[in-house]
Backbone as CSV, one residue per row, in Angstrom:
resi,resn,N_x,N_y,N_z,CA_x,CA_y,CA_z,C_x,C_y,C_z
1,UNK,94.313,88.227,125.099,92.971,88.719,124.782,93.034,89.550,123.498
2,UNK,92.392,89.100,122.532,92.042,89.914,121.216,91.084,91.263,121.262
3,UNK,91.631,92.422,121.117,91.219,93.868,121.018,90.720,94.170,119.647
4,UNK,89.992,95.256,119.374,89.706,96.068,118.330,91.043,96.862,118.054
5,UNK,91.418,97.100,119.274,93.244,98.482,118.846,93.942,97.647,119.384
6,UNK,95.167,98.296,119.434,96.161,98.075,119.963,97.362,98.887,119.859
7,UNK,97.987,99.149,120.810,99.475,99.967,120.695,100.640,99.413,119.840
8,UNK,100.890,100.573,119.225,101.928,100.435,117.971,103.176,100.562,119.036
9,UNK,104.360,100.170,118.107,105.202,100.860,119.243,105.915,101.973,119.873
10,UNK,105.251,102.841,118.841,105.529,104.638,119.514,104.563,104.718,120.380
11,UNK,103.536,103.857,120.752,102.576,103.756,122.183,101.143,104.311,120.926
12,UNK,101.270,104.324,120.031,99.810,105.007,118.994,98.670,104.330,119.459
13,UNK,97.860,104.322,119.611,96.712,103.466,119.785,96.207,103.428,117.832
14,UNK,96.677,102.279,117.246,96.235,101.371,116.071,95.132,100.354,116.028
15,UNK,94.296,100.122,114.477,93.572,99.076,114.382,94.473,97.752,114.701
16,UNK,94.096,97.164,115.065,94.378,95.336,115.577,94.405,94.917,114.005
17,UNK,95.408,94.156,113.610,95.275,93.327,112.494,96.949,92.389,112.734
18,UNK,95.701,91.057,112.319,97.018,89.857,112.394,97.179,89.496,110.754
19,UNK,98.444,89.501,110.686,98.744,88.896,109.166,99.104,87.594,109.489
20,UNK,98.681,86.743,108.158,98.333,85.243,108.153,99.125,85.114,106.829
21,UNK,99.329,83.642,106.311,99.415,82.928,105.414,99.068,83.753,103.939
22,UNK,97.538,83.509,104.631,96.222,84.269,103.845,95.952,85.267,103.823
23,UNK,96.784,86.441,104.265,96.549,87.820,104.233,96.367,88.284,105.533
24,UNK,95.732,89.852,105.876,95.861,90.194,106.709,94.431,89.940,107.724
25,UNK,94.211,89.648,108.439,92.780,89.732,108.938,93.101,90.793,109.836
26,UNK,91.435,91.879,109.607,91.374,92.636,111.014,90.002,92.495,111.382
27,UNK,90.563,93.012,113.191,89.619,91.939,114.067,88.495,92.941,114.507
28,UNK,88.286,93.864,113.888,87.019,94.418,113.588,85.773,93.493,113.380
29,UNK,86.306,93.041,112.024,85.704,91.779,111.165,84.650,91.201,112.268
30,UNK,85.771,90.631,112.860,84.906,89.602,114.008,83.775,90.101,114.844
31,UNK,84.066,91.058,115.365,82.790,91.614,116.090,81.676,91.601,115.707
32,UNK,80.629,90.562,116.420,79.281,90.547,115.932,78.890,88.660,115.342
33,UNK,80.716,88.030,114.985,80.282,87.045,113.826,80.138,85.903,114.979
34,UNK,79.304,84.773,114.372,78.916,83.940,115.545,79.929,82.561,114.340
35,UNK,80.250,81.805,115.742,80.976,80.624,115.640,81.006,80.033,114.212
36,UNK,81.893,79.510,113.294,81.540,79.108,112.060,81.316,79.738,110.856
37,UNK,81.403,81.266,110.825,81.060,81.981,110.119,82.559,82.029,109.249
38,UNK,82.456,82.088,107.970,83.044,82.372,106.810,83.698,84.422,106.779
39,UNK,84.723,84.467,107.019,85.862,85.479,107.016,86.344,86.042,105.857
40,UNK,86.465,87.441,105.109,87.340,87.744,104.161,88.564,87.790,104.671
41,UNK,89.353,87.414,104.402,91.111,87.859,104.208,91.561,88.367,103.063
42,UNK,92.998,89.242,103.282,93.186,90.064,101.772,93.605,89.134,100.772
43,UNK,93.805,87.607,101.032,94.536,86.922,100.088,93.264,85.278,100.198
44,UNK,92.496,85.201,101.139,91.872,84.167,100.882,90.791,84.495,101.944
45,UNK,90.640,83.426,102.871,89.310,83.815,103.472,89.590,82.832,104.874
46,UNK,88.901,82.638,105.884,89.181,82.046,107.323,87.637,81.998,107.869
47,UNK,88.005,80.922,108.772,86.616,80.575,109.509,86.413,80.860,110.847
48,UNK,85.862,81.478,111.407,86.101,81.358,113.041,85.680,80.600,113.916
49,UNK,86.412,80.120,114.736,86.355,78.838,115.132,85.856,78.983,117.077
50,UNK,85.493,78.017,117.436,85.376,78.009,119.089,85.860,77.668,119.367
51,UNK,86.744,78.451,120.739,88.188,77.872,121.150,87.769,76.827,121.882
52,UNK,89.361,75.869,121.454,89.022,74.372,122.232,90.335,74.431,122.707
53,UNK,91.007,73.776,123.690,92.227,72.947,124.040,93.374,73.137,122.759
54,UNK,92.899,72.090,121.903,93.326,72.040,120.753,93.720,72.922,120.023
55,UNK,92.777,74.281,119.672,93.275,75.263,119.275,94.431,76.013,120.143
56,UNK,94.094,75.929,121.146,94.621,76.936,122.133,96.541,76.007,122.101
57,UNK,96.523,74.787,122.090,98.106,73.964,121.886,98.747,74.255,120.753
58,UNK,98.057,74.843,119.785,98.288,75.031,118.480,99.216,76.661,118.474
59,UNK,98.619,77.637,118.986,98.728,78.762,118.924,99.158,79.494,120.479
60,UNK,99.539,78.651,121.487,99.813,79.586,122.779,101.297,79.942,122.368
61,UNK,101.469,80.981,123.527,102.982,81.746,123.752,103.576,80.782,124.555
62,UNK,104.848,80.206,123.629,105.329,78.857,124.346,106.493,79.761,125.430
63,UNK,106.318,79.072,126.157,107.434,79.569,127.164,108.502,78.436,127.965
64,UNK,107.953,77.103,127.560,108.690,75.604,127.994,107.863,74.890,126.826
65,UNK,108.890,73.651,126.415,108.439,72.882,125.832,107.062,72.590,126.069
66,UNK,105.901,72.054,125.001,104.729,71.489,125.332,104.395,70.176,124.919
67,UNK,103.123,69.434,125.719,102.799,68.224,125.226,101.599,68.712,123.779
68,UNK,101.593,67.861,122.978,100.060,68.408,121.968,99.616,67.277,122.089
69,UNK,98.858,67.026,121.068,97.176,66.292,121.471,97.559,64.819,121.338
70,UNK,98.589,64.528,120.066,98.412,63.191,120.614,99.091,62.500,122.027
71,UNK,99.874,63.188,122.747,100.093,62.518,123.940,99.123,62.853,125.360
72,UNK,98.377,64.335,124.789,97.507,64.809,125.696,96.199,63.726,126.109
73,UNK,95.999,63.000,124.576,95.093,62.261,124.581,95.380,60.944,125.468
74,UNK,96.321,60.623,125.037,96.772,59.512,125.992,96.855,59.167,127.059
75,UNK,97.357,60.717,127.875,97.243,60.929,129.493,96.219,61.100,129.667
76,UNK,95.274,62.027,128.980,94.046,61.534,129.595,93.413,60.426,129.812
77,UNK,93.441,59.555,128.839,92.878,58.286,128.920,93.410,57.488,129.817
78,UNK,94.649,57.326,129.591,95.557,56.568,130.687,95.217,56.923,132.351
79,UNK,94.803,58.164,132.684,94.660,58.444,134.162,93.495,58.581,134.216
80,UNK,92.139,57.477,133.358,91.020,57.291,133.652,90.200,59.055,134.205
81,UNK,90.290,60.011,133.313,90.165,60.898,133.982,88.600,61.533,133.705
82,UNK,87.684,61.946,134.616,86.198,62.148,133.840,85.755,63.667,134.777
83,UNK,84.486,64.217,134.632,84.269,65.068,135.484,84.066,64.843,136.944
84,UNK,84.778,65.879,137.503,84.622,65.614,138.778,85.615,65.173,139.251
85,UNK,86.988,64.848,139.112,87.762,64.397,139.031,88.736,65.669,139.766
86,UNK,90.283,65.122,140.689,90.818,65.956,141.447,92.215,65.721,140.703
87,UNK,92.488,66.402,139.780,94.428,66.327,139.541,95.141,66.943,139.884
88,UNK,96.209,66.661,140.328,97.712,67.137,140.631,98.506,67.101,139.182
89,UNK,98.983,67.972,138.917,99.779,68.270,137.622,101.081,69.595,138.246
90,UNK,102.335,68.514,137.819,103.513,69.611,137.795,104.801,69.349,137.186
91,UNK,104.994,70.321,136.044,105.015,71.652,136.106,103.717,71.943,135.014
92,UNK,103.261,73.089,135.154,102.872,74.015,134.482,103.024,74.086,132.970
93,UNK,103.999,74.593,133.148,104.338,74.986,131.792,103.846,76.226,130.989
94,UNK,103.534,76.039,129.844,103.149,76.897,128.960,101.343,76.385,129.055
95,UNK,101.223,75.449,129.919,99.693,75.410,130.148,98.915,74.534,128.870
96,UNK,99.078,73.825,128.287,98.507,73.123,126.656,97.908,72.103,127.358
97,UNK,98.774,71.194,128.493,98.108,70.240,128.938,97.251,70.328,129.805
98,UNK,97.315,71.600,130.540,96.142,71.906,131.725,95.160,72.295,131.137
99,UNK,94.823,72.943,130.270,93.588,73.457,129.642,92.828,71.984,129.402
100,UNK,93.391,70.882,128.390,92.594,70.026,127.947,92.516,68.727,129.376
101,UNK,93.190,69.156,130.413,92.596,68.269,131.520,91.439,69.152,132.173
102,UNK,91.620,70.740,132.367,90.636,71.145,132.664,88.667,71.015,132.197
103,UNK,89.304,70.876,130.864,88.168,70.519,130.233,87.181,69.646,130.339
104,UNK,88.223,68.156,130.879,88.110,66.862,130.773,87.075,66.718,132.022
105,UNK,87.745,67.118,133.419,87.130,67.008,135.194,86.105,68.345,134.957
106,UNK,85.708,69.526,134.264,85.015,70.111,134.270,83.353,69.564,134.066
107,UNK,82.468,69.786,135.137,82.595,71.465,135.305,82.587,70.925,137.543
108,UNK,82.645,69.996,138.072,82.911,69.793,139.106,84.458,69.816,139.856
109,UNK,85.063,69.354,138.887,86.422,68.468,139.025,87.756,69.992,139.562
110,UNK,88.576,69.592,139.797,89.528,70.747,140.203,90.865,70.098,139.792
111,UNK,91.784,70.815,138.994,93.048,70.770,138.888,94.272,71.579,139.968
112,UNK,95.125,70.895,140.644,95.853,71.955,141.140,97.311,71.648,140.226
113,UNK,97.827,72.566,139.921,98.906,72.992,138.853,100.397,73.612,139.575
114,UNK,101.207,73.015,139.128,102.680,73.231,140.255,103.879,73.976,139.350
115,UNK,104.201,75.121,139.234,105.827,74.994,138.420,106.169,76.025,139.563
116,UNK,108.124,76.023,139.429,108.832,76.293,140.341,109.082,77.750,139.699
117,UNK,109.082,77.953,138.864,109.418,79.244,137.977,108.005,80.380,138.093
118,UNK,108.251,81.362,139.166,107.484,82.088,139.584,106.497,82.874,138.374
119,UNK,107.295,83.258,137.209,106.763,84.419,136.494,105.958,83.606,135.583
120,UNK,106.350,82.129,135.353,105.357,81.006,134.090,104.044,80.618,135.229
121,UNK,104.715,80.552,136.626,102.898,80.135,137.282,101.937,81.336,137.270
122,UNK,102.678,82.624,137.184,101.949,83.833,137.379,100.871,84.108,135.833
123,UNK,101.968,83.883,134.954,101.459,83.980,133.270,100.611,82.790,133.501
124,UNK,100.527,81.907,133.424,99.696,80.655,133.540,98.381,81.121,134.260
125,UNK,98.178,82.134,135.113,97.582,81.954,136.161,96.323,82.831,134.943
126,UNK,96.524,84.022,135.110,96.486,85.147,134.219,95.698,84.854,132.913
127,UNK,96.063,83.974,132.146,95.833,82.930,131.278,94.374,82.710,131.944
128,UNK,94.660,81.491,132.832,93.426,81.015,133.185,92.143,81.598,133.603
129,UNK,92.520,82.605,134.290,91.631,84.204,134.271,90.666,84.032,133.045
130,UNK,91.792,84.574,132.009,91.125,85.443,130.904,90.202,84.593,129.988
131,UNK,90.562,83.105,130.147,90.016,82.372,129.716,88.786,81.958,130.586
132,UNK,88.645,82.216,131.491,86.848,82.063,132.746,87.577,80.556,133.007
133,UNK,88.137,79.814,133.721,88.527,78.641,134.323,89.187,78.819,135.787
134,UNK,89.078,80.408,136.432,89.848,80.749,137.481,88.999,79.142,138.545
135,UNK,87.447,78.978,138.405,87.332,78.349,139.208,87.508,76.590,139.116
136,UNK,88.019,76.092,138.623,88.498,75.298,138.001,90.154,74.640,137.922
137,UNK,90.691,75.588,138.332,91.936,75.541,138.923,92.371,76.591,139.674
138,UNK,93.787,75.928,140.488,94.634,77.153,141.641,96.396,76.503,140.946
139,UNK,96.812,77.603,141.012,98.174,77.523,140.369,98.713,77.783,141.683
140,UNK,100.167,76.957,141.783,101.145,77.104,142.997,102.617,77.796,142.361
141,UNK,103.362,78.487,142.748,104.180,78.683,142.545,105.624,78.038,143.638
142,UNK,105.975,77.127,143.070,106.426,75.512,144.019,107.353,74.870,144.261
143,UNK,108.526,74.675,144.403,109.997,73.460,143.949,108.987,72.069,144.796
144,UNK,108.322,71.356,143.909,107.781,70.272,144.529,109.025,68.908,145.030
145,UNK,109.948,69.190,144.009,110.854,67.897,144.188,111.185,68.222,145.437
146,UNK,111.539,69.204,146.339,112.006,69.961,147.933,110.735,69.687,148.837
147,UNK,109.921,70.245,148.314,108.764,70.449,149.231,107.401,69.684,149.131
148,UNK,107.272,69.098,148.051,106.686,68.517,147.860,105.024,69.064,147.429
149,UNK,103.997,68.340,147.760,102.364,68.935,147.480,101.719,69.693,147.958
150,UNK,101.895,69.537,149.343,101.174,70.176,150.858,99.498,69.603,150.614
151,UNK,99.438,68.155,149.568,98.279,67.518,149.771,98.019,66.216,149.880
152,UNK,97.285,65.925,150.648,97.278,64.270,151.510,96.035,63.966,150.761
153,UNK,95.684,62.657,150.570,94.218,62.104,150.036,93.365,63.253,149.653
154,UNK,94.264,63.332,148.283,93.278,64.807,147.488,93.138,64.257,146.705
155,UNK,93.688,63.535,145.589,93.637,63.654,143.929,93.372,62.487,143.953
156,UNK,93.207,62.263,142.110,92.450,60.944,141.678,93.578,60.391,141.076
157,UNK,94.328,61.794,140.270,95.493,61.148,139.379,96.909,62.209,139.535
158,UNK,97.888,62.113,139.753,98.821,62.999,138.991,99.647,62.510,138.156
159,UNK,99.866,63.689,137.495,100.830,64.478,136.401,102.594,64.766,136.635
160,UNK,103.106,64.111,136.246,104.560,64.505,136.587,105.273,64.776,135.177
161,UNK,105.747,66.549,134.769,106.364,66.745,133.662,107.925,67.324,134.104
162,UNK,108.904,66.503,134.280,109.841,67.122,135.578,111.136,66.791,134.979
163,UNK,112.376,67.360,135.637,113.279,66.787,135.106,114.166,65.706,135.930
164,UNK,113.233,65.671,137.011,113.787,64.427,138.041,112.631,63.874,138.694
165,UNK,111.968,63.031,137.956,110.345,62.697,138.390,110.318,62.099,139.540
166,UNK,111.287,61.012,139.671,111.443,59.981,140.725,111.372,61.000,142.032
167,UNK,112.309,61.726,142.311,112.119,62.502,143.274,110.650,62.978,144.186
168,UNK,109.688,62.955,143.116,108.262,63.717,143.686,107.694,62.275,143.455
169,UNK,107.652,61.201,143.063,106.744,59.655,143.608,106.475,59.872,144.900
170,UNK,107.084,59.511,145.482,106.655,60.232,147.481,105.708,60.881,147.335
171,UNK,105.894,62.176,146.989,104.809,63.403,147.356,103.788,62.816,146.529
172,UNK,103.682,62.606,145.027,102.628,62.169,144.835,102.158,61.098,145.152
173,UNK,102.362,60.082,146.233,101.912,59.118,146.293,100.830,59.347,147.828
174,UNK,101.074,61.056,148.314,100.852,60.816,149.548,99.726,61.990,149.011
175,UNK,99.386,62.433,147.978,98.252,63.295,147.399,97.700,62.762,146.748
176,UNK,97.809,61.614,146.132,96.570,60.365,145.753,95.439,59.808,147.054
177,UNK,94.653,59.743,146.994,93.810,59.580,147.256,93.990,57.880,147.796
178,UNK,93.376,57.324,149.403,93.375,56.369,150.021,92.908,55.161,149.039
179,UNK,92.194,55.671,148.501,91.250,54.855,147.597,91.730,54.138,146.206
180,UNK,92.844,54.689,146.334,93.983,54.460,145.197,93.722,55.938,143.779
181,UNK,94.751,55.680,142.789,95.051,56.673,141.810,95.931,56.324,141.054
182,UNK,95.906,57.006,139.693,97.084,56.839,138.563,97.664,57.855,138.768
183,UNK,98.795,57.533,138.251,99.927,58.052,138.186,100.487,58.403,136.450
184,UNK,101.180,59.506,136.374,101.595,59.359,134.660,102.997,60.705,134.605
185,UNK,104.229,60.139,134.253,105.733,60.635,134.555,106.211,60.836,132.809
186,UNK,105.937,62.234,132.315,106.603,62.614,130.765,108.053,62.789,130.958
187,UNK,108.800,61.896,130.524,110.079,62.276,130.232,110.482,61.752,128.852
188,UNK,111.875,62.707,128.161,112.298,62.484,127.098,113.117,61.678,126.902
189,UNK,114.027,61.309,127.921,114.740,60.212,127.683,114.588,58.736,128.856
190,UNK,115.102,58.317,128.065,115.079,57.035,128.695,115.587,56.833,130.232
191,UNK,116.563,56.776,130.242,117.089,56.940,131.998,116.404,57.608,132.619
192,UNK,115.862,58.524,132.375,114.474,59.025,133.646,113.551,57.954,133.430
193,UNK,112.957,57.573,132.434,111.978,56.538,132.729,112.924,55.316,133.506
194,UNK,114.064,55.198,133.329,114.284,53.260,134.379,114.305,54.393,135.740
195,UNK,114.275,55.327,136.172,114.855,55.686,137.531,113.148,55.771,138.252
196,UNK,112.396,56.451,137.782,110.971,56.351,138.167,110.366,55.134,138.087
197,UNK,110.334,53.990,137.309,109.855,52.780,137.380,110.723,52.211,138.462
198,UNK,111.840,52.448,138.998,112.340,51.730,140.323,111.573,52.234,141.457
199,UNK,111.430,54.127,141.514,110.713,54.540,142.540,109.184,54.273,142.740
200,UNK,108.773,53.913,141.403,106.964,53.681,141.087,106.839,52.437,142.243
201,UNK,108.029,51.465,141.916,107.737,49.795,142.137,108.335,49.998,143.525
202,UNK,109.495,50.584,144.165,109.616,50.658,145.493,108.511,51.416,146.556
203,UNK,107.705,52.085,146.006,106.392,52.572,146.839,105.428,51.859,146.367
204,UNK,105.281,50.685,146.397,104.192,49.917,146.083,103.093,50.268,144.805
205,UNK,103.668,50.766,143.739,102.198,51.200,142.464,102.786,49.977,141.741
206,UNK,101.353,49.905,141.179,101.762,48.683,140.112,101.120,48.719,138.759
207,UNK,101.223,47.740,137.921,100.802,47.987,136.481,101.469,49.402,135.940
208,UNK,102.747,49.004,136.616,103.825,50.309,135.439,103.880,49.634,134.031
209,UNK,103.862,50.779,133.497,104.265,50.563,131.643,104.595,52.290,131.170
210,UNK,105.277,51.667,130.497,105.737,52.969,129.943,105.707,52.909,127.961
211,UNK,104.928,54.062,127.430,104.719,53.607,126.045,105.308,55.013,125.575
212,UNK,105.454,54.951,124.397,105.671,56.061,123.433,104.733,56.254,121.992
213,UNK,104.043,57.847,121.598,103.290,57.414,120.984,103.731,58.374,119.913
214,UNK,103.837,57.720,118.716,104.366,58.147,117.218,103.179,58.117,116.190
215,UNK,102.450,59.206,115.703,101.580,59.254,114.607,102.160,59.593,113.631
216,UNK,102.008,58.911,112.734,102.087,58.413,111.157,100.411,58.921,109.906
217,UNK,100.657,59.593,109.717,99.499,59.649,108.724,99.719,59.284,108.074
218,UNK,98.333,58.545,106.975,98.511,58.770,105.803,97.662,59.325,104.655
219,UNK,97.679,59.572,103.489,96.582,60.333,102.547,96.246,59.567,101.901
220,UNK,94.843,59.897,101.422,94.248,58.702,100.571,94.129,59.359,98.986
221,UNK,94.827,58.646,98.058,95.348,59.193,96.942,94.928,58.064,95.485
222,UNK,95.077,58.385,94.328,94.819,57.879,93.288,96.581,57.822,92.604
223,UNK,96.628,56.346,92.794,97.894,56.151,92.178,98.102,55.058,91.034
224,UNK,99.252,55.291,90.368,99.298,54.604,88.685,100.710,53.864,88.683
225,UNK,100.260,52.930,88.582,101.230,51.604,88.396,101.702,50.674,87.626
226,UNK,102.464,50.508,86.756,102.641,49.679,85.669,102.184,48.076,86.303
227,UNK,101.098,47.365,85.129,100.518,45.774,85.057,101.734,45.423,85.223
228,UNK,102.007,43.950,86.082,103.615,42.946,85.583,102.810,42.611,84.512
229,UNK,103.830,42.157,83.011,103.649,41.143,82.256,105.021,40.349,82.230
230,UNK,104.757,38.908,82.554,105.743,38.435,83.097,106.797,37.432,81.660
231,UNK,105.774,37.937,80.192,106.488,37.641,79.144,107.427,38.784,78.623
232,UNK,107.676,39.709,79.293,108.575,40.850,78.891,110.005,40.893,79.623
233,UNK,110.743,40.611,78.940,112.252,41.128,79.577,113.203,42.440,78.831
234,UNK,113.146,43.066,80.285,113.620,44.479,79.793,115.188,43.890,79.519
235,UNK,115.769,42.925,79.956,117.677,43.151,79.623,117.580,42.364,78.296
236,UNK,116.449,41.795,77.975,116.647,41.301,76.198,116.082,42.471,75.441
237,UNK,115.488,43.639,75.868,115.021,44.602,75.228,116.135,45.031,74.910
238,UNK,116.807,45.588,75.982,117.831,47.063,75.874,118.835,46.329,75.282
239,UNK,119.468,44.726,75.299,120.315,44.462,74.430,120.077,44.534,73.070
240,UNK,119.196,44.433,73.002,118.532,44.445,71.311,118.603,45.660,70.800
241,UNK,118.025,46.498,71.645,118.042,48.049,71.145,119.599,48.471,70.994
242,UNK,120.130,48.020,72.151,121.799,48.687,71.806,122.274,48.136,70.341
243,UNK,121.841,46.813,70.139,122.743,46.249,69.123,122.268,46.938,67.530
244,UNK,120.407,47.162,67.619,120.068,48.191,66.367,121.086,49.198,66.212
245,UNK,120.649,50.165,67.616,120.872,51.469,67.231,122.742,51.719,67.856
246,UNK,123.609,50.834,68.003,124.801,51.444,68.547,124.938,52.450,69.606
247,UNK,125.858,53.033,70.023,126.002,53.911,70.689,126.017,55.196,70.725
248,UNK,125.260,55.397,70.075,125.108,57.485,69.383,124.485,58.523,70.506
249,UNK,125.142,57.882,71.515,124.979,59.114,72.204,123.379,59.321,73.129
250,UNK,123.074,60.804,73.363,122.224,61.186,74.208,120.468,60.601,73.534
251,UNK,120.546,61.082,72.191,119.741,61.020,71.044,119.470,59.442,70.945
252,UNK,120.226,58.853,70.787,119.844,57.327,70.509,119.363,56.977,71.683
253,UNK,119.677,57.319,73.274,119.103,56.488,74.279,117.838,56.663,74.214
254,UNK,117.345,58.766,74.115,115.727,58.868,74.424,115.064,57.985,72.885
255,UNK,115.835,57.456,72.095,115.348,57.149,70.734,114.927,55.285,71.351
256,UNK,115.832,54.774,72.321,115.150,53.627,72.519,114.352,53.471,74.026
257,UNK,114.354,54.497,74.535,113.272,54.937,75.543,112.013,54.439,74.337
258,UNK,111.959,55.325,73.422,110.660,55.285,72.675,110.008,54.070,72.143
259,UNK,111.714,53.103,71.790,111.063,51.947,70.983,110.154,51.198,71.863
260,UNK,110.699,51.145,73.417,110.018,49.998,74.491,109.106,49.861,74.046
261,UNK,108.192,48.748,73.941,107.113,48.581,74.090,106.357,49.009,75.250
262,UNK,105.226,49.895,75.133,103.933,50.429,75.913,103.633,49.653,76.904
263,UNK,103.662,49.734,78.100,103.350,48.907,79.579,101.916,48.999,79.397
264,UNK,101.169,48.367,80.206,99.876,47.830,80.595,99.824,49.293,82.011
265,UNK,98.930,49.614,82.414,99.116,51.057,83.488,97.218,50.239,84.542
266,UNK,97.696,50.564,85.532,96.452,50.470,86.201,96.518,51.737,87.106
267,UNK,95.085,51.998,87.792,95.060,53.683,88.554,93.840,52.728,89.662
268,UNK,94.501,53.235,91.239,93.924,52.931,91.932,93.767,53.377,93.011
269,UNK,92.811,53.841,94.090,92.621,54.580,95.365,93.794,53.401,96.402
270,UNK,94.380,54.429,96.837,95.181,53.813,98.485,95.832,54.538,98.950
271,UNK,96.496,54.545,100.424,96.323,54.797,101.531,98.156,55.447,101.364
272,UNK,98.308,56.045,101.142,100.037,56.027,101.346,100.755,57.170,102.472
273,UNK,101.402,56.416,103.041,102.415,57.604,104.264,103.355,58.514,103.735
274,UNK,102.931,59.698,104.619,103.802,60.645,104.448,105.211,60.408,104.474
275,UNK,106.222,61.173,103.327,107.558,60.865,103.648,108.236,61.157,104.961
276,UNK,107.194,62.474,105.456,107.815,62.483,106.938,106.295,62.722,107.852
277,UNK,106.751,62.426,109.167,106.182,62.388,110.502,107.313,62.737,111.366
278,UNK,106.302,63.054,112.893,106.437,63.370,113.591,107.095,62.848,114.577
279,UNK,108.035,63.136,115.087,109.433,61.781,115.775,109.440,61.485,117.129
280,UNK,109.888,61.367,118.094,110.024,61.362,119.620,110.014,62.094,119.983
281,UNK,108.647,62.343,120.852,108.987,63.542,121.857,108.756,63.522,122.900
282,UNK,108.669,62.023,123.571,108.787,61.926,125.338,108.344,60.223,125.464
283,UNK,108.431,59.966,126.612,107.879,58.320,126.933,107.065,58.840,127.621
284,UNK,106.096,57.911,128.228,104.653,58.222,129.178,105.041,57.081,129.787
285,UNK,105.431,57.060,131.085,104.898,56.246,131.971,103.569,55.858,133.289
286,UNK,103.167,55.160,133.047,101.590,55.063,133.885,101.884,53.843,134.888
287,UNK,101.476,53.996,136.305,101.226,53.465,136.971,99.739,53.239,137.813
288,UNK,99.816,52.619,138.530,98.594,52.527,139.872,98.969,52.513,141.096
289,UNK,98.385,53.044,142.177,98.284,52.830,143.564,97.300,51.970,143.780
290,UNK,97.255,51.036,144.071,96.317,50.503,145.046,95.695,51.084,145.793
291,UNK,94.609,50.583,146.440,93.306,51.209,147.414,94.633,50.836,148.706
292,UNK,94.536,51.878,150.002,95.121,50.901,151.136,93.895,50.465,152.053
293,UNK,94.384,49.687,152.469,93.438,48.536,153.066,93.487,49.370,154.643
């Protein structure tokens, strides 16, 4: 929660100010400014924004690895998920992915949320508080792979972020809902995904697949390219030039740099990829339950 003060660490009660990129902002400032509004900073300026999911994956106190948006997006889609909607999700975590499922089943829908690590379900919980979503979710503090859900024909979909997923297929298969449900198992390596696609397919779910999703941008730019002219040969050039000017050194090369003849140049809008992106950071596997008959 963002204050006007805050304690220094001789315990002082101080103005609140976050330093940025862009200088320092203090959060005085803010008081009063409505969504969208244009910010001084001591070195540039900032916008204030309405918290979304998105922001909130961007900027939480990580405490376990997190999923971000492009795989967030995926699970959502993949576990057909809309308002009103009942998920099972475990572990916890640092919470990035529960917020933007909360969002998703809101304002009917209920998430229940599982990690085994007492003090991250407590922070998680706390979190969800401060953010107004207490009713919207219940956090467990859990070893589900042992004990499993303690829920029978509840959910629509679960969530498995684990380090032995296969283990909890059972439990989640018996907190899906009669009516059938998806299923969706984040792991980073591979051998957890073949060990859960054996347990997916030995409890009867089907339409397993497992994908990985890698974004690539690219920028759209104005770039300059030498015309081919396909009557020009550069190795009858540079022999020619060597044979004028001999070998004199540094001076004579930039001297037949110059003689080349002038290329033809064209300039044109396109699309080009970044030298780098963003690399592996888990497989998604998705299944189905069937309705039981």
């Amino acid at each position: 929660r963002v204050t006007e003060k805050t304690l220094s660490k001789k315990g002082v009660e101080v103005e609140n100010i976050f330093q940025t990129k862009y200088g320092a902002l203090k959060v005085s400032d803010l008081v009063g400014k409505k969504f969208g509004t244009k910010v001084s900073l001591s070195k540039g300026y900032a916008y204030v924004l309405h918290p979304t999911p998105e922001l909130w994956t961007k900027s939480l106190p990580h405490r376990t690895q997190i999923l971000y948006a492009t795989d967030i997006a995926m699970v959502i889609l993949q576990l057909e998920l809309k308002p009103g909607c009942v998920v099972v999700e475990s572990g916890t975590g640092s919470g990035s992915l529960s917020h933007s499922l909360i969002r998703t089943i809101a304002p009917s829908g209920h998430l229940h949320t599982y990690d085994f690590h007492e003090q991250r379900s407590e922070k998680a919980r706390q979190e969800f508080e401060e953010h107004g979503l207490q009713d919207l979710v219940t956090c467990y503090h859990r070893d589900v792979c042992e004990s499993g859900f303690e829920l029978q024909d509840a959910a629509d979909a679960v969530f498995l972020d684990l380090p032995h997923p296969w283990k909890v297929v059972p439990h989640a298969k018996k907190a899906l809902k009669k009516s059938g449900g998806r299923i969706c198992s984040f792991s980073p390596c591979v051998e957890q995904v073949q060990q859960t696609c054996e347990a997916l397919k030995s409890l009867g779910f089907t339409e397993i697949s497992t994908i990985e999703c890698l974004l690539r941008e690219f920028q759209v730019r104005k770039i300059t390219l030498p015309v081919f002219d396909p009557d020009f040969d550069p190795l009858a050039h540079r022999d020619n030039s060597t044979e004028q000017n001999g070998d004199s050194g540094e001076t004579e090369a930039k001297k037949r740099k110059l003689d080349r003849p002038s290329e033809k140049e064209t300039k044109f809008v396109t699309g080009v990829p970044l030298t780098s992106m963003p690399g592996h950071t888990g497989y998604l596997t998705f299944a189905t339950l069937p309705p039981s008959l």
